[in-house]
């Protein structure tokens, strides 16, 4: 334990190319990059599929079976085929982030009450307006939910990507492992856990801020159907 | 015997559902708790098997305080039927009925044999035994609910609005079934309903509750209709209470003569209408005089449907009056035994009988 | 591609498959055994629920490699002890299951619970005989997700030298044998799909009532 505290208090670990700020910055950069690319690809497709209802079954089955794909294996295979560098791991991160974003977007749009969509059409909205003004805001909770799980997936997989020579916080674990420096490994793990938890909390906050108050569960209906408390 | 002694239920939010209730439920009778929503009738019922625990007073069953002893064990000795049958969705119908016997430690074979027996008693087809509750109609589910409550042969049956979720036709048949069962079994039944007609039909005694958990009147249904204790009960009992009250008066009625004929025979007699009966002298319908006056045989086409029948063995003044009013000839058909015609009743006779019954009551 | 690697190493693949399977399935079983009482606790009081949901949510967020590395320190185990992996995957399984089982228990109609109580079930017996059986469909759905993700996560253990099919990834990468990596991916996928299908079938078999009447219509 003392060794871990020492590691954190050692100024050498906070500067230079192997310092915490750099590694954290790298990890955030990979995450943001992969997430943005995945979102740019998956959200429009998800919106279109959800709006038209065409291909929904294929999307759900695809997302489900991709969950069974071992991410570490995909990462290693890409690195093996295309060599070490930034591109192969980022491609792997994007590929793994697409299913949750796609599934979330599709489900979000699909779950919008058809009566609301009919009412919008009845009021004279065009298909484009229905998509952007009705389905998108109403489907937002599930869409952001998809982005949240994709982000966690990317942060975790980017850690493993240190094994195929990517930077980021995973380096502490891989480098520590090769020289049996357990303090470094533990420090890396703690930083990673913190990064993941803080990121998730930020996204949860964002989800709350972006979603219309009208879509929050009403106070009255908030408690789940409780059993009668008087029952002994 | 179930006794409420100063029983109060105050919920944590301060509402008083039942306020110092004193009431005694007699053995072997159907006692109905009736009243508007929020009157505490259901709370009172649920306190009997401790689904809700009283905050004041005591409830005694055969002299023993219900709060002494284990609640779960006590509940196994009290049948409970609720509004949405509340069947266990993951058990077959047979196993649903066998639930309480199994809880009591009966062998599986014995519990299932008992369940099969009960299915027959409540009129469930044997092939439903292996089905699951969601494959049954609401009325059938309610029958299963009753069978389940009776499975361990408990002396007491609590019924919490058991028939209010089924359609009126099914409800009526379930009510009749319950009366038939009760005539055989003689259980102590406490029945909750918000429907005064159901209360009056089923109850040997009816307790009318008013808002705030007060008992407004506790009486036999005939008395309730004839003499409501106050405006609240009067308003709750509703319109036509005088007419409905006739249902609780039975009085010997003089039976008039009735000329009858049968299909294929000519109409006879001097009246404008002749009653057509079958071989067992059960009524088939009426035939107007002109149709048979020329001596031709009465055929099925001549038949005019009759009104309701007055059963002299169990009949009330209400059914006699209704028979007279609903008959095309103005003569109510009185039947006995297996539906055999024994004579006629007229509306005048019913009113005369009512007058003499009142005179006797006044003299008594 | 050196596909010749496969026929020469069938024995190794079989051995790793067996090891991989128990490393993934043992945590599934342990996770189920731990989750049921925790879920029961979560439905008892709102406080227990929010503590459990928050705690399991946080644990679920921790990246797998970080958890596998941290556990030896917390548990005082050697880093190469397979128990680390079993504990880590059990934690993920519990994190996934507690919430869904608790939701399923809450979804048991209150009228059914009231009926069971009125017939004289004690609370414990009611939980075992009525509430838990009715929560089976949702529990099985959660188990399927956990099983599939466990199958994939076991491979991460290979980074720190733990066993299972992940060793095909590290070995294939270091010795540049793509066929070995691809074999690993395919076998993991097939294992995941088999376990998923098995759970689906077992789930159906033990819930015959869910396939009848209106329930069948509701499942879509």
JSON list of N, CA and C in Angstrom, two decimals, chain C residues 55-91:
[
{"chain": "C", "resi": 55, "resn": "UNK", "atom": "N", "xyz": [-23.56, 0.83, -5.75]},
{"chain": "C", "resi": 55, "resn": "UNK", "atom": "CA", "xyz": [-22.31, 0.08, -5.60]},
{"chain": "C", "resi": 55, "resn": "UNK", "atom": "C", "xyz": [-22.07, -0.83, -6.80]},
{"chain": "C", "resi": 56, "resn": "UNK", "atom": "N", "xyz": [-23.11, -1.57, -7.19]},
{"chain": "C", "resi": 56, "resn": "UNK", "atom": "CA", "xyz": [-22.92, -2.49, -8.32]},
{"chain": "C", "resi": 56, "resn": "UNK", "atom": "C", "xyz": [-22.71, -1.70, -9.61]},
{"chain": "C", "resi": 57, "resn": "UNK", "atom": "N", "xyz": [-23.36, -0.55, -9.73]},
{"chain": "C", "resi": 57, "resn": "UNK", "atom": "CA", "xyz": [-23.18, 0.28, -10.91]},
{"chain": "C", "resi": 57, "resn": "UNK", "atom": "C", "xyz": [-21.74, 0.76, -11.03]},
{"chain": "C", "resi": 58, "resn": "UNK", "atom": "N", "xyz": [-21.15, 1.17, -9.90]},
{"chain": "C", "resi": 58, "resn": "UNK", "atom": "CA", "xyz": [-19.75, 1.63, -9.91]},
{"chain": "C", "resi": 58, "resn": "UNK", "atom": "C", "xyz": [-18.81, 0.48, -10.26]},
{"chain": "C", "resi": 59, "resn": "UNK", "atom": "N", "xyz": [-19.04, -0.67, -9.64]},
{"chain": "C", "resi": 59, "resn": "UNK", "atom": "CA", "xyz": [-18.16, -1.82, -9.90]},
{"chain": "C", "resi": 59, "resn": "UNK", "atom": "C", "xyz": [-18.21, -2.22, -11.36]},
{"chain": "C", "resi": 60, "resn": "UNK", "atom": "N", "xyz": [-19.42, -2.12, -11.93]},
{"chain": "C", "resi": 60, "resn": "UNK", "atom": "CA", "xyz": [-19.60, -2.51, -13.33]},
{"chain": "C", "resi": 60, "resn": "UNK", "atom": "C", "xyz": [-18.81, -1.58, -14.25]},
{"chain": "C", "resi": 61, "resn": "UNK", "atom": "N", "xyz": [-18.60, -0.34, -13.78]},
{"chain": "C", "resi": 61, "resn": "UNK", "atom": "CA", "xyz": [-17.92, 0.66, -14.59]},
{"chain": "C", "resi": 61, "resn": "UNK", "atom": "C", "xyz": [-16.41, 0.42, -14.68]},
{"chain": "C", "resi": 62, "resn": "UNK", "atom": "N", "xyz": [-15.84, -0.22, -13.64]},
{"chain": "C", "resi": 62, "resn": "UNK", "atom": "CA", "xyz": [-14.39, -0.39, -13.60]},
{"chain": "C", "resi": 62, "resn": "UNK", "atom": "C", "xyz": [-13.94, -1.28, -14.76]},
{"chain": "C", "resi": 63, "resn": "UNK", "atom": "N", "xyz": [-12.95, -0.79, -15.56]},
{"chain": "C", "resi": 63, "resn": "UNK", "atom": "CA", "xyz": [-12.47, -1.61, -16.69]},
{"chain": "C", "resi": 63, "resn": "UNK", "atom": "C", "xyz": [-11.95, -2.96, -16.21]},
{"chain": "C", "resi": 64, "resn": "UNK", "atom": "N", "xyz": [-12.20, -3.99, -17.02]},
{"chain": "C", "resi": 64, "resn": "UNK", "atom": "CA", "xyz": [-11.89, -5.35, -16.59]},
{"chain": "C", "resi": 64, "resn": "UNK", "atom": "C", "xyz": [-10.42, -5.55, -16.24]},
{"chain": "C", "resi": 65, "resn": "UNK", "atom": "N", "xyz": [-9.53, -5.04, -17.07]},
{"chain": "C", "resi": 65, "resn": "UNK", "atom": "CA", "xyz": [-8.11, -5.24, -16.81]},
{"chain": "C", "resi": 65, "resn": "UNK", "atom": "C", "xyz": [-7.71, -4.59, -15.48]},
{"chain": "C", "resi": 66, "resn": "UNK", "atom": "N", "xyz": [-8.24, -3.39, -15.23]},
{"chain": "C", "resi": 66, "resn": "UNK", "atom": "CA", "xyz": [-7.94, -2.70, -13.98]},
{"chain": "C", "resi": 66, "resn": "UNK", "atom": "C", "xyz": [-8.43, -3.53, -12.79]},
{"chain": "C", "resi": 67, "resn": "UNK", "atom": "N", "xyz": [-9.59, -4.12, -12.90]},
{"chain": "C", "resi": 67, "resn": "UNK", "atom": "CA", "xyz": [-10.14, -4.91, -11.79]},
{"chain": "C", "resi": 67, "resn": "UNK", "atom": "C", "xyz": [-9.28, -6.16, -11.55]},
{"chain": "C", "resi": 68, "resn": "UNK", "atom": "N", "xyz": [-8.88, -6.80, -12.64]},
{"chain": "C", "resi": 68, "resn": "UNK", "atom": "CA", "xyz": [-8.09, -8.03, -12.51]},
{"chain": "C", "resi": 68, "resn": "UNK", "atom": "C", "xyz": [-6.74, -7.74, -11.86]},
{"chain": "C", "resi": 69, "resn": "UNK", "atom": "N", "xyz": [-6.20, -6.55, -12.12]},
{"chain": "C", "resi": 69, "resn": "UNK", "atom": "CA", "xyz": [-4.92, -6.18, -11.54]},
{"chain": "C", "resi": 69, "resn": "UNK", "atom": "C", "xyz": [-5.06, -5.74, -10.08]},
{"chain": "C", "resi": 70, "resn": "UNK", "atom": "N", "xyz": [-6.19, -5.10, -9.78]},
{"chain": "C", "resi": 70, "resn": "UNK", "atom": "CA", "xyz": [-6.39, -4.58, -8.41]},
{"chain": "C", "resi": 70, "resn": "UNK", "atom": "C", "xyz": [-6.72, -5.68, -7.41]},
{"chain": "C", "resi": 71, "resn": "UNK", "atom": "N", "xyz": [-7.46, -6.70, -7.86]},
{"chain": "C", "resi": 71, "resn": "UNK", "atom": "CA", "xyz": [-7.96, -7.71, -6.92]},
{"chain": "C", "resi": 71, "resn": "UNK", "atom": "C", "xyz": [-6.86, -8.43, -6.13]},
{"chain": "C", "resi": 72, "resn": "UNK", "atom": "N", "xyz": [-5.74, -8.82, -6.75]},
{"chain": "C", "resi": 72, "resn": "UNK", "atom": "CA", "xyz": [-4.73, -9.51, -5.95]},
{"chain": "C", "resi": 72, "resn": "UNK", "atom": "C", "xyz": [-4.29, -8.67, -4.75]},
{"chain": "C", "resi": 73, "resn": "UNK", "atom": "N", "xyz": [-4.22, -7.35, -4.95]},
{"chain": "C", "resi": 73, "resn": "UNK", "atom": "CA", "xyz": [-3.81, -6.48, -3.85]},
{"chain": "C", "resi": 73, "resn": "UNK", "atom": "C", "xyz": [-4.86, -6.47, -2.75]},
{"chain": "C", "resi": 74, "resn": "UNK", "atom": "N", "xyz": [-6.12, -6.39, -3.17]},
{"chain": "C", "resi": 74, "resn": "UNK", "atom": "CA", "xyz": [-7.20, -6.33, -2.18]},
{"chain": "C", "resi": 74, "resn": "UNK", "atom": "C", "xyz": [-7.40, -7.67, -1.48]},
{"chain": "C", "resi": 75, "resn": "UNK", "atom": "N", "xyz": [-7.23, -8.78, -2.22]},
{"chain": "C", "resi": 75, "resn": "UNK", "atom": "CA", "xyz": [-7.52, -10.09, -1.66]},
{"chain": "C", "resi": 75, "resn": "UNK", "atom": "C", "xyz": [-6.27, -10.77, -1.12]},
{"chain": "C", "resi": 76, "resn": "UNK", "atom": "N", "xyz": [-5.09, -10.17, -1.37]},
{"chain": "C", "resi": 76, "resn": "UNK", "atom": "CA", "xyz": [-3.85, -10.78, -0.91]},
{"chain": "C", "resi": 76, "resn": "UNK", "atom": "C", "xyz": [-3.50, -12.06, -1.67]},
{"chain": "C", "resi": 77, "resn": "UNK", "atom": "N", "xyz": [-3.91, -12.12, -2.94]},
{"chain": "C", "resi": 77, "resn": "UNK", "atom": "CA", "xyz": [-3.62, -13.31, -3.74]},
{"chain": "C", "resi": 77, "resn": "UNK", "atom": "C", "xyz": [-2.42, -13.04, -4.66]},
{"chain": "C", "resi": 78, "resn": "UNK", "atom": "N", "xyz": [-1.83, -14.12, -5.20]},
{"chain": "C", "resi": 78, "resn": "UNK", "atom": "CA", "xyz": [-0.83, -13.98, -6.25]},
{"chain": "C", "resi": 78, "resn": "UNK", "atom": "C", "xyz": [-1.53, -13.50, -7.52]},
{"chain": "C", "resi": 79, "resn": "UNK", "atom": "N", "xyz": [-0.82, -12.71, -8.31]},
{"chain": "C", "resi": 79, "resn": "UNK", "atom": "CA", "xyz": [-1.48, -12.18, -9.51]},
{"chain": "C", "resi": 79, "resn": "UNK", "atom": "C", "xyz": [-1.83, -13.29, -10.50]},
{"chain": "C", "resi": 80, "resn": "UNK", "atom": "N", "xyz": [-1.12, -14.42, -10.42]},
{"chain": "C", "resi": 80, "resn": "UNK", "atom": "CA", "xyz": [-1.40, -15.51, -11.37]},
{"chain": "C", "resi": 80, "resn": "UNK", "atom": "C", "xyz": [-2.41, -16.53, -10.82]},
{"chain": "C", "resi": 81, "resn": "UNK", "atom": "N", "xyz": [-3.04, -16.21, -9.72]},
{"chain": "C", "resi": 81, "resn": "UNK", "atom": "CA", "xyz": [-4.05, -17.10, -9.16]},
{"chain": "C", "resi": 81, "resn": "UNK", "atom": "C", "xyz": [-5.35, -16.95, -9.97]},
{"chain": "C", "resi": 82, "resn": "UNK", "atom": "N", "xyz": [-5.84, -18.04, -10.56]},
{"chain": "C", "resi": 82, "resn": "UNK", "atom": "CA", "xyz": [-7.08, -17.94, -11.36]},
{"chain": "C", "resi": 82, "resn": "UNK", "atom": "C", "xyz": [-8.26, -17.42, -10.54]},
{"chain": "C", "resi": 83, "resn": "UNK", "atom": "N", "xyz": [-8.15, -17.53, -9.23]},
{"chain": "C", "resi": 83, "resn": "UNK", "atom": "CA", "xyz": [-9.22, -17.04, -8.36]},
{"chain": "C", "resi": 83, "resn": "UNK", "atom": "C", "xyz": [-9.50, -15.54, -8.61]},
{"chain": "C", "resi": 84, "resn": "UNK", "atom": "N", "xyz": [-8.43, -14.79, -8.96]},
{"chain": "C", "resi": 84, "resn": "UNK", "atom": "CA", "xyz": [-8.61, -13.36, -9.26]},
{"chain": "C", "resi": 84, "resn": "UNK", "atom": "C", "xyz": [-9.65, -13.16, -10.35]},
{"chain": "C", "resi": 85, "resn": "UNK", "atom": "N", "xyz": [-9.49, -13.97, -11.40]},
{"chain": "C", "resi": 85, "resn": "UNK", "atom": "CA", "xyz": [-10.38, -13.85, -12.55]},
{"chain": "C", "resi": 85, "resn": "UNK", "atom": "C", "xyz": [-11.81, -14.25, -12.14]},
{"chain": "C", "resi": 86, "resn": "UNK", "atom": "N", "xyz": [-11.88, -15.35, -11.36]},
{"chain": "C", "resi": 86, "resn": "UNK", "atom": "CA", "xyz": [-13.19, -15.82, -10.93]},
{"chain": "C", "resi": 86, "resn": "UNK", "atom": "C", "xyz": [-13.89, -14.73, -10.10]},
{"chain": "C", "resi": 87, "resn": "UNK", "atom": "N", "xyz": [-13.14, -14.11, -9.20]},
{"chain": "C", "resi": 87, "resn": "UNK", "atom": "CA", "xyz": [-13.74, -13.06, -8.36]},
{"chain": "C", "resi": 87, "resn": "UNK", "atom": "C", "xyz": [-14.16, -11.87, -9.22]},
{"chain": "C", "resi": 88, "resn": "UNK", "atom": "N", "xyz": [-13.29, -11.46, -10.13]},
{"chain": "C", "resi": 88, "resn": "UNK", "atom": "CA", "xyz": [-13.60, -10.30, -10.97]},
{"chain": "C", "resi": 88, "resn": "UNK", "atom": "C", "xyz": [-14.87, -10.54, -11.79]},
{"chain": "C", "resi": 89, "resn": "UNK", "atom": "N", "xyz": [-14.95, -11.72, -12.39]},
{"chain": "C", "resi": 89, "resn": "UNK", "atom": "CA", "xyz": [-16.13, -12.00, -13.23]},
{"chain": "C", "resi": 89, "resn": "UNK", "atom": "C", "xyz": [-17.38, -12.19, -12.36]},
{"chain": "C", "resi": 90, "resn": "UNK", "atom": "N", "xyz": [-17.19, -12.72, -11.15]},
{"chain": "C", "resi": 90, "resn": "UNK", "atom": "CA", "xyz": [-18.34, -12.84, -10.24]},
{"chain": "C", "resi": 90, "resn": "UNK", "atom": "C", "xyz": [-18.86, -11.44, -9.91]},
{"chain": "C", "resi": 91, "resn": "UNK", "atom": "N", "xyz": [-17.95, -10.51, -9.71]},
{"chain": "C", "resi": 91, "resn": "UNK", "atom": "CA", "xyz": [-18.37, -9.13, -9.41]},
{"chain": "C", "resi": 91, "resn": "UNK", "atom": "C", "xyz": [-19.19, -8.56, -10.57]}
]
